[in-house]
Amino acid sequence: MASTPPVSRYPARAPDAPGLPARRAALRLLDAVLRRGDPLEIALHGASQGIVDRADRALVHAIAAETLRHLPDLDALIDSATRNRLPDDAKARMVLRIALVQALVLGTPPHAAIATALPLVDGGPRKLVHGVFGTLMRGTATLPAVPALLPEVAARWAEQWGEAMPEAAAKAFVVRPPVDVTLRDPTETAMWAERLGGESLAPGHVRLPAHDAITELPGFDDGAWWVQDIAASIPARLLGTGEGRHVLDLCAAPGGKTMQLAAAGWSVTAIDQSAKRLTRLSDNLARVDLSASVVTADLRDWAPEAPADAVLLDAPCTATGIYRRHPDVLHRIGPRQIAELAELQAALLIRAADWVKPGGTLVYATCSLEQAEGEAQITRFLAENHAFTIAPPEAEELPQGVTATAEGWVRTLPLPLADKGGTDGFFIARMVRH
């Protein structure tokens, strides 16, 4: 006689309501960024485990990214509707942020936003969350047209750049960044600008109108171009044509600058310590039918067999210059991280300088809006390395709207090209070894 299966002491968990797994994943993702300091793009994979549908994964990313973009303003709304301020790390506050950003930014109907938010409280103060959300919705809550920067970020940037800079940065925060592409053949700039329906701001560049299906555009499958912010293209532009000379592209992945240099006739050795990112670089080179020697190595341990004609060091940095695309950086980066990365940059810059031939060129770049990673770095380097001098760029070497500073280097901030969609924040210095 067959035995009767034992009855579980615990009731089976009810299946998740539609849309709830994505909201639960968004909660995990925000916790990873705000509590652990993980980069949003890296934490997304772990937070979205079990979510297969691409649209649902995109929703997870959108909820988290827009929550981070509007966090100070979301918190101001929540605080306006609570008698006692919720702790910053309270789950009720995080769940309210998620519900509000869906209703006020992503266009989710309020009833759906709160229905998928309440289960996230997990037996906590559901009544409080429901009441605060209802109060704000009945009061026709809105978010400011220009999101507020985190106070500590605004203060740091104002101290470095003046009060106008954080104001411009806040305005740029809410504008969808444009899509820039770099052309494999700069002589075809006019043709590709017409075919892609875009505008060129420099030879070999086209700025596209808003477009989501990038891989479906003409020329992508043929490898005629690749996506690269116009500011990110400046470091390689400052090295000009290679004519077969040798260049070291340090911290090269995912390969935008490597492709630029190869297309410009340089013999490129691309070095990065991430094998995974170098696989992507190799795939990108194959798509555009360009070649480079690819090396997986930590620059603190590696050295070339002989000095090169040119070295491009796109140094590891805080990436605060790409905050528009990655709003999590403003929540993860502070004085400690800036100081740590500045120390690493200084060490890499000294090593890279030894790998430049006499008469050769060294380009240093960071996608950071922190002077410690740009201006201060090069000022100190030049004071200690008299074999190098700044080689200021000529106007024709730079995109429209970008100019060299009085010191001879390039700094892109949110102000230039604001009327055309802006640029990422970059610092670039070109130096010649005597």
Short mmCIF file of C-alpha atoms in Angstrom, two decimals:
data_model
loop_
_atom_site.label_atom_id
_atom_site.label_comp_id
_atom_site.label_asym_id
_atom_site.label_seq_id
_atom_site.Cartn_x
_atom_site.Cartn_y
_atom_site.Cartn_z
CA MET A 1 0.00 0.00 0.00
CA ALA A 2 1.43 3.35 -1.00
CA SER A 3 2.30 5.69 1.85
CA THR A 4 0.64 9.08 2.10
CA PRO A 5 3.08 11.96 1.47
CA PRO A 6 3.75 13.96 4.63
CA VAL A 7 1.91 17.20 4.95
CA SER A 8 4.21 20.24 5.07
CA ARG A 9 4.13 22.22 8.29
CA TYR A 10 4.50 25.40 6.24
CA PRO A 11 1.89 26.71 3.79
CA ALA A 12 3.00 27.02 0.20
CA ARG A 13 3.96 30.55 -0.80
CA ALA A 14 1.37 32.17 -3.03
CA PRO A 15 2.63 32.86 -6.54
CA ASP A 16 3.83 36.38 -7.19
CA ALA A 17 1.33 38.78 -8.70
CA PRO A 18 2.13 39.92 -12.26
CA GLY A 19 4.88 42.54 -12.21
CA LEU A 20 5.92 41.85 -8.63
CA PRO A 21 9.19 40.00 -9.44
CA ALA A 22 10.47 43.02 -11.37
CA ARG A 23 9.70 45.37 -8.45
CA ARG A 24 11.33 42.97 -6.00
CA ALA A 25 14.42 42.87 -8.23
CA ALA A 26 14.46 46.68 -8.39
CA LEU A 27 14.42 46.77 -4.58
CA ARG A 28 17.41 44.38 -4.48
CA LEU A 29 19.21 46.46 -7.09
CA LEU A 30 18.76 49.71 -5.21
CA ASP A 31 19.94 48.06 -2.02
CA ALA A 32 23.10 46.89 -3.82
CA VAL A 33 23.84 50.41 -5.04
CA LEU A 34 22.91 52.45 -1.98
CA ARG A 35 23.97 50.12 0.81
CA ARG A 36 26.87 48.16 -0.71
CA GLY A 37 28.07 50.73 -3.23
CA ASP A 38 27.90 48.34 -6.20
CA PRO A 39 27.76 49.81 -9.75
CA LEU A 40 24.20 49.58 -11.05
CA GLU A 41 25.10 47.87 -14.33
CA ILE A 42 27.14 45.18 -12.56
CA ALA A 43 24.58 44.60 -9.79
CA LEU A 44 21.73 44.33 -12.32
CA HIS A 45 22.60 40.75 -13.28
CA GLY A 46 22.51 39.42 -9.75
CA ALA A 47 19.41 41.38 -8.77
CA SER A 48 17.49 40.16 -11.83
CA GLN A 49 18.16 36.44 -11.41
CA GLY A 50 15.07 34.48 -12.44
CA ILE A 51 13.70 37.28 -14.63
CA VAL A 52 13.97 36.06 -18.20
CA ASP A 53 11.78 38.49 -20.11
CA ARG A 54 13.87 41.30 -21.61
CA ALA A 55 11.14 43.88 -21.06
CA ASP A 56 10.93 42.97 -17.37
CA ARG A 57 14.70 43.28 -16.97
CA ALA A 58 14.55 46.66 -18.69
CA LEU A 59 11.83 47.70 -16.22
CA VAL A 60 14.06 46.67 -13.29
CA HIS A 61 16.83 48.89 -14.64
CA ALA A 62 14.47 51.79 -15.36
CA ILE A 63 12.91 51.77 -11.89
CA ALA A 64 16.32 51.71 -10.19
CA ALA A 65 17.98 54.27 -12.48
CA GLU A 66 15.12 56.77 -12.29
CA THR A 67 14.86 56.33 -8.52
CA LEU A 68 18.55 57.23 -8.23
CA ARG A 69 18.15 60.16 -10.63
CA HIS A 70 15.29 61.67 -8.61
CA LEU A 71 16.20 60.44 -5.13
CA PRO A 72 16.46 63.81 -3.29
CA ASP A 73 13.14 64.96 -4.74
CA LEU A 74 11.41 61.65 -4.01
CA ASP A 75 12.59 61.86 -0.41
CA ALA A 76 11.34 65.42 -0.12
CA LEU A 77 7.88 64.25 -1.18
CA ILE A 78 7.91 61.36 1.29
CA ASP A 79 9.06 63.62 4.14
CA SER A 80 6.28 66.09 3.35
CA ALA A 81 3.68 63.40 4.01
CA THR A 82 5.08 61.77 7.16
CA ARG A 83 4.80 63.08 10.71
CA ASN A 84 8.04 61.36 11.81
CA ARG A 85 10.84 61.14 9.27
CA LEU A 86 11.52 57.61 8.05
CA PRO A 87 15.16 56.51 8.37
CA ASP A 88 17.09 56.70 5.11
CA ASP A 89 17.61 52.93 5.09
CA ALA A 90 14.05 52.00 6.09
CA LYS A 91 12.41 49.54 3.71
CA ALA A 92 9.21 51.60 3.83
CA ARG A 93 11.11 54.60 2.41
CA MET A 94 12.66 52.52 -0.36
CA VAL A 95 9.33 50.96 -1.30
CA LEU A 96 7.71 54.41 -1.43
CA ARG A 97 10.52 55.65 -3.68
CA ILE A 98 9.87 52.75 -6.06
CA ALA A 99 6.10 53.31 -6.10
CA LEU A 100 6.41 57.07 -6.58
CA VAL A 101 8.98 56.91 -9.36
CA GLN A 102 6.74 54.55 -11.29
CA ALA A 103 3.71 56.79 -10.92
CA LEU A 104 5.48 60.13 -11.44
CA VAL A 105 8.25 59.30 -13.92
CA LEU A 106 7.56 56.00 -15.68
CA GLY A 107 3.83 56.52 -16.23
CA THR A 108 2.61 53.49 -14.26
CA PRO A 109 -1.02 53.92 -13.12
CA PRO A 110 -0.99 54.73 -9.38
CA HIS A 111 -3.15 51.74 -8.46
CA ALA A 112 -0.69 49.39 -10.21
CA ALA A 113 2.32 51.12 -8.67
CA ILE A 114 1.04 50.70 -5.11
CA ALA A 115 -0.37 47.20 -5.70
CA THR A 116 3.09 45.93 -6.71
CA ALA A 117 4.83 47.93 -3.98
CA LEU A 118 2.93 46.88 -0.86
CA PRO A 119 4.02 43.20 -1.00
CA LEU A 120 7.63 44.41 -0.86
CA VAL A 121 7.15 45.68 2.70
CA ASP A 122 7.10 42.03 3.85
CA GLY A 123 4.89 42.32 6.89
CA GLY A 124 6.13 45.78 7.75
CA PRO A 125 4.19 49.05 7.87
CA ARG A 126 1.99 48.48 4.83
CA LYS A 127 -0.64 50.82 6.23
CA LEU A 128 1.96 53.60 6.46
CA VAL A 129 3.21 53.04 2.91
CA HIS A 130 -0.31 52.91 1.53
CA GLY A 131 -1.32 56.04 3.45
CA VAL A 132 1.70 58.13 2.42
CA PHE A 133 1.35 57.10 -1.22
CA GLY A 134 -2.38 57.82 -1.19
CA THR A 135 -1.88 61.22 0.42
CA LEU A 136 0.67 62.23 -2.20
CA MET A 137 -1.42 60.98 -5.11
CA ARG A 138 -4.54 62.75 -3.87
CA GLY A 139 -2.47 65.90 -3.47
CA THR A 140 -1.38 65.66 -7.13
CA ALA A 141 2.28 65.25 -6.19
CA THR A 142 4.82 66.10 -8.89
CA LEU A 143 8.58 66.08 -9.23
CA PRO A 144 10.54 69.19 -10.25
CA ALA A 145 11.29 69.56 -13.95
CA VAL A 146 14.97 69.81 -13.03
CA PRO A 147 15.99 67.13 -10.52
CA ALA A 148 17.98 68.17 -7.48
CA LEU A 149 21.53 66.88 -7.24
CA LEU A 150 22.60 65.29 -3.99
CA PRO A 151 23.61 68.21 -1.74
CA GLU A 152 27.13 66.87 -1.22
CA VAL A 153 27.66 66.49 -4.97
CA ALA A 154 26.34 69.97 -5.75
CA ALA A 155 28.58 71.46 -3.05
CA ARG A 156 31.66 69.58 -4.30
CA TRP A 157 31.15 70.64 -7.91
CA ALA A 158 30.33 74.24 -6.96
CA GLU A 159 33.59 74.45 -5.03
CA GLN A 160 35.56 73.22 -8.03
CA TRP A 161 33.74 74.88 -10.92
CA GLY A 162 31.52 77.64 -9.53
CA GLU A 163 27.79 77.81 -8.85
CA ALA A 164 26.78 77.70 -12.54
CA MET A 165 28.21 74.22 -13.04
CA PRO A 166 25.96 72.18 -10.69
CA GLU A 167 22.96 74.13 -11.99
CA ALA A 168 23.87 73.11 -15.55
CA ALA A 169 24.60 69.57 -14.40
CA ALA A 170 21.15 69.28 -12.85
CA LYS A 171 19.51 70.49 -16.06
CA ALA A 172 21.56 67.99 -18.10
CA PHE A 173 20.56 65.20 -15.70
CA VAL A 174 17.01 65.10 -16.97
CA VAL A 175 17.83 65.31 -20.70
CA ARG A 176 18.24 62.02 -22.47
CA PRO A 177 21.89 61.85 -23.61
CA PRO A 178 22.30 61.87 -27.38
CA VAL A 179 23.74 58.95 -29.31
CA ASP A 180 27.08 59.75 -30.92
CA VAL A 181 28.77 57.44 -33.40
CA THR A 182 32.36 57.39 -34.61
CA LEU A 183 32.92 56.47 -38.24
CA ARG A 184 35.53 53.99 -39.38
CA ASP A 185 36.20 56.24 -42.40
CA PRO A 186 36.07 59.99 -41.59
CA THR A 187 36.01 60.87 -45.30
CA GLU A 188 32.43 59.51 -45.39
CA THR A 189 31.16 61.87 -42.69
CA ALA A 190 28.71 63.81 -44.88
CA MET A 191 27.30 60.63 -46.41
CA TRP A 192 26.68 58.95 -43.04
CA ALA A 193 25.21 62.09 -41.50
CA GLU A 194 22.63 62.07 -44.28
CA ARG A 195 21.96 58.33 -44.17
CA LEU A 196 21.57 58.29 -40.39
CA GLY A 197 19.61 61.53 -40.28
CA GLY A 198 22.09 63.06 -37.84
CA GLU A 199 24.42 66.02 -37.41
CA SER A 200 28.19 65.99 -37.54
CA LEU A 201 30.18 67.99 -34.98
CA ALA A 202 33.59 66.77 -36.16
CA PRO A 203 35.13 64.72 -38.98
CA GLY A 204 34.29 61.07 -38.41
CA HIS A 205 31.39 61.87 -36.06
CA VAL A 206 27.59 61.84 -36.34
CA ARG A 207 25.13 62.75 -33.57
CA LEU A 208 21.89 60.84 -34.03
CA PRO A 209 18.36 61.80 -33.14
CA ALA A 210 16.91 59.76 -30.25
CA HIS A 211 17.00 56.13 -31.29
CA ASP A 212 16.63 52.87 -29.36
CA ALA A 213 17.22 50.25 -32.05
CA ILE A 214 20.87 51.15 -32.69
CA THR A 215 21.82 47.77 -34.14
CA GLU A 216 19.11 48.10 -36.81
CA LEU A 217 20.50 51.33 -38.27
CA PRO A 218 22.30 51.35 -41.64
CA GLY A 219 25.99 50.62 -41.38
CA PHE A 220 25.99 48.81 -38.03
CA ASP A 221 26.18 45.28 -39.41
CA ASP A 222 28.76 46.45 -41.95
CA GLY A 223 30.98 47.87 -39.20
CA ALA A 224 30.91 51.38 -40.65
CA TRP A 225 30.60 52.99 -37.20
CA TRP A 226 30.38 52.38 -33.47
CA VAL A 227 28.66 54.19 -30.60
CA GLN A 228 30.99 56.56 -28.72
CA ASP A 229 30.25 59.83 -26.93
CA ILE A 230 31.93 62.70 -28.75
CA ALA A 231 33.95 63.67 -25.67
CA ALA A 232 35.24 60.10 -25.39
CA SER A 233 36.52 60.34 -28.96
CA ILE A 234 38.80 63.32 -28.23
CA PRO A 235 41.76 61.44 -26.65
CA ALA A 236 42.37 59.33 -29.76
CA ARG A 237 41.70 62.32 -32.05
CA LEU A 238 44.62 64.12 -30.41
CA LEU A 239 47.01 61.41 -31.60
CA GLY A 240 46.13 62.01 -35.26
CA THR A 241 47.08 59.52 -37.97
CA GLY A 242 49.39 56.65 -37.12
CA GLU A 243 51.03 55.80 -40.45
CA GLY A 244 52.01 52.43 -39.04
CA ARG A 245 53.56 53.74 -35.82
CA HIS A 246 53.05 51.89 -32.54
CA VAL A 247 50.60 53.04 -29.85
CA LEU A 248 49.78 51.52 -26.48
CA ASP A 249 46.09 51.86 -25.59
CA LEU A 250 46.02 51.38 -21.82
CA CYS A 251 42.82 50.39 -19.98
CA ALA A 252 41.46 49.86 -23.49
CA ALA A 253 38.22 47.90 -23.08
CA PRO A 254 35.55 48.01 -24.41
CA GLY A 255 37.53 49.36 -27.36
CA GLY A 256 36.15 52.62 -28.73
CA LYS A 257 39.55 54.30 -28.68
CA THR A 258 41.28 51.13 -29.89
CA MET A 259 39.05 51.15 -32.97
CA GLN A 260 39.68 54.85 -33.56
CA LEU A 261 43.43 54.36 -33.42
CA ALA A 262 43.39 51.29 -35.66
CA ALA A 263 41.18 53.09 -38.17
CA ALA A 264 43.64 56.02 -38.12
CA GLY A 265 46.51 53.76 -39.17
CA TRP A 266 48.16 53.05 -35.84
CA SER A 267 49.62 49.66 -34.92
CA VAL A 268 47.71 49.22 -31.67
CA THR A 269 48.48 47.18 -28.58
CA ALA A 270 45.37 47.25 -26.38
CA ILE A 271 45.88 46.35 -22.72
CA ASP A 272 43.22 45.80 -20.05
CA GLN A 273 43.09 43.66 -16.92
CA SER A 274 39.56 42.40 -17.59
CA ALA A 275 39.53 39.36 -19.85
CA LYS A 276 35.75 39.57 -20.13
CA ARG A 277 35.86 43.20 -21.30
CA LEU A 278 38.67 42.38 -23.73
CA THR A 279 36.48 39.69 -25.28
CA ARG A 280 33.97 42.41 -26.01
CA LEU A 281 36.77 44.58 -27.43
CA SER A 282 37.83 41.76 -29.76
CA ASP A 283 34.23 41.26 -30.88
CA ASN A 284 33.95 44.99 -31.60
CA LEU A 285 37.16 44.94 -33.64
CA ALA A 286 35.88 41.98 -35.66
CA ARG A 287 32.59 43.73 -36.41
CA VAL A 288 34.31 46.82 -37.83
CA ASP A 289 37.03 44.75 -39.57
CA LEU A 290 39.95 46.32 -37.69
CA SER A 291 42.81 44.65 -35.87
CA ALA A 292 44.90 45.21 -32.77
CA SER A 293 47.14 43.18 -30.50
CA VAL A 294 45.14 42.46 -27.34
CA VAL A 295 46.83 41.84 -23.98
CA THR A 296 45.22 40.89 -20.67
CA ALA A 297 47.34 42.38 -17.90
CA ASP A 298 47.43 44.61 -14.83
CA LEU A 299 49.38 47.71 -15.79
CA ARG A 300 50.99 47.79 -12.36
CA ASP A 301 52.77 44.51 -13.21
CA TRP A 302 53.04 44.68 -17.01
CA ALA A 303 55.55 46.54 -19.18
CA PRO A 304 56.12 46.64 -22.95
CA GLU A 305 59.23 45.16 -24.53
CA ALA A 306 60.16 48.59 -25.90
CA PRO A 307 58.86 52.18 -25.68
CA ALA A 308 56.08 53.15 -28.09
CA ASP A 309 55.59 56.14 -30.38
CA ALA A 310 52.47 57.06 -28.41
CA VAL A 311 50.65 56.00 -25.26
CA LEU A 312 46.98 56.66 -24.50
CA LEU A 313 46.06 56.20 -20.84
CA ASP A 314 42.29 56.30 -20.34
CA ALA A 315 42.75 55.85 -16.62
CA PRO A 316 40.36 54.11 -14.21
CA CYS A 317 38.31 56.86 -12.58
CA THR A 318 35.16 57.67 -10.64
CA ALA A 319 33.20 58.06 -13.92
CA THR A 320 31.30 61.05 -12.52
CA GLY A 321 31.49 62.51 -16.03
CA ILE A 322 28.98 59.95 -17.27
CA TYR A 323 26.48 60.55 -14.46
CA ARG A 324 23.71 61.29 -16.99
CA ARG A 325 23.89 57.72 -18.28
CA HIS A 326 24.81 56.15 -14.94
CA PRO A 327 23.12 58.08 -12.11
CA ASP A 328 24.35 55.55 -9.57
CA VAL A 329 27.86 57.07 -9.65
CA LEU A 330 26.65 60.13 -7.75
CA HIS A 331 25.44 57.88 -4.92
CA ARG A 332 28.53 55.65 -4.82
CA ILE A 333 31.33 58.19 -5.19
CA GLY A 334 32.61 60.49 -2.47
CA PRO A 335 35.90 62.00 -1.28
CA ARG A 336 37.35 58.62 -0.27
CA GLN A 337 36.77 56.99 -3.65
CA ILE A 338 38.08 60.08 -5.47
CA ALA A 339 41.28 60.07 -3.39
CA GLU A 340 41.83 56.32 -3.88
CA LEU A 341 41.42 56.51 -7.64
CA ALA A 342 43.59 59.62 -7.90
CA GLU A 343 46.38 57.67 -6.18
CA LEU A 344 46.00 54.81 -8.69
CA GLN A 345 45.95 57.23 -11.62
CA ALA A 346 49.17 58.88 -10.45
CA ALA A 347 50.90 55.51 -10.26
CA LEU A 348 49.69 54.45 -13.72
CA LEU A 349 50.64 57.80 -15.23
CA ILE A 350 54.22 57.47 -13.98
CA ARG A 351 54.47 53.97 -15.47
CA ALA A 352 52.91 55.03 -18.76
CA ALA A 353 55.37 57.93 -19.08
CA ASP A 354 58.29 55.48 -19.10
CA TRP A 355 56.79 53.68 -22.07
CA VAL A 356 56.89 56.72 -24.40
CA LYS A 357 59.80 57.16 -26.83
CA PRO A 358 61.68 60.48 -26.84
CA GLY A 359 59.71 62.68 -29.18
CA GLY A 360 56.64 60.55 -28.59
CA THR A 361 53.21 61.55 -27.29
CA LEU A 362 51.39 60.71 -24.07
CA VAL A 363 47.62 61.34 -23.80
CA TYR A 364 46.00 61.12 -20.38
CA ALA A 365 42.20 61.04 -20.05
CA THR A 366 39.49 60.42 -17.46
CA CYS A 367 35.70 60.53 -17.73
CA SER A 368 35.50 62.40 -14.44
CA LEU A 369 34.24 65.81 -13.33
CA GLU A 370 36.65 65.85 -10.37
CA GLN A 371 39.72 68.07 -10.65
CA ALA A 372 41.70 65.63 -8.49
CA GLU A 373 41.47 63.13 -11.37
CA GLY A 374 42.30 65.64 -14.10
CA GLU A 375 43.75 69.10 -13.63
CA ALA A 376 45.47 68.38 -10.31
CA GLN A 377 46.80 65.08 -11.63
CA ILE A 378 48.53 66.61 -14.63
CA THR A 379 49.75 69.70 -12.76
CA ARG A 380 51.53 67.44 -10.28
CA PHE A 381 52.85 65.12 -13.00
CA LEU A 382 54.38 67.95 -15.04
CA ALA A 383 55.95 69.48 -11.94
CA GLU A 384 57.71 66.17 -11.23
CA ASN A 385 58.45 65.06 -14.82
CA HIS A 386 60.31 67.77 -16.71
CA ALA A 387 60.79 65.55 -19.76
CA PHE A 388 57.14 66.18 -20.69
CA THR A 389 55.37 69.35 -21.78
CA ILE A 390 51.77 70.04 -22.72
CA ALA A 391 50.99 70.02 -26.45
CA PRO A 392 47.82 72.13 -26.77
CA PRO A 393 45.35 70.96 -29.42
CA GLU A 394 44.63 73.06 -32.47
CA ALA A 395 41.04 74.18 -32.99
CA GLU A 396 40.58 71.84 -35.96
CA GLU A 397 41.49 68.83 -33.79
CA LEU A 398 38.50 69.38 -31.51
CA PRO A 399 34.73 68.98 -32.08
CA GLN A 400 32.53 72.03 -32.53
CA GLY A 401 31.84 73.75 -29.23
CA VAL A 402 34.88 72.26 -27.47
CA THR A 403 37.95 74.42 -26.85
CA ALA A 404 41.26 73.99 -25.08
CA THR A 405 41.83 75.71 -21.75
CA ALA A 406 44.47 78.36 -21.12
CA GLU A 407 46.67 75.57 -19.72
CA GLY A 408 46.48 73.70 -23.02
CA TRP A 409 44.36 70.75 -21.96
CA VAL A 410 40.70 69.90 -22.68
CA ARG A 411 37.89 69.89 -20.12
CA THR A 412 34.28 69.13 -21.05
CA LEU A 413 31.59 70.18 -18.57
CA PRO A 414 27.76 70.16 -18.80
CA LEU A 415 27.76 73.73 -20.18
CA PRO A 416 29.34 73.29 -23.66
CA LEU A 417 27.07 71.94 -26.40
CA ALA A 418 24.07 72.05 -24.04
CA ASP A 419 21.90 73.28 -26.91
CA LYS A 420 22.86 70.20 -28.94
CA GLY A 421 22.41 67.58 -26.21
CA GLY A 422 25.63 68.12 -24.27
CA THR A 423 28.61 65.81 -23.79
CA ASP A 424 29.99 63.50 -21.16
CA GLY A 425 32.38 65.06 -18.68
CA PHE A 426 36.01 64.44 -19.67
CA PHE A 427 39.51 65.66 -18.96
CA ILE A 428 42.18 65.18 -21.66
CA ALA A 429 45.81 66.27 -21.69
CA ARG A 430 48.27 65.69 -24.55
CA MET A 431 51.95 65.77 -23.65
CA VAL A 432 55.15 65.37 -25.65
CA ARG A 433 58.31 63.72 -24.32
CA HIS A 434 61.52 65.57 -25.16
#
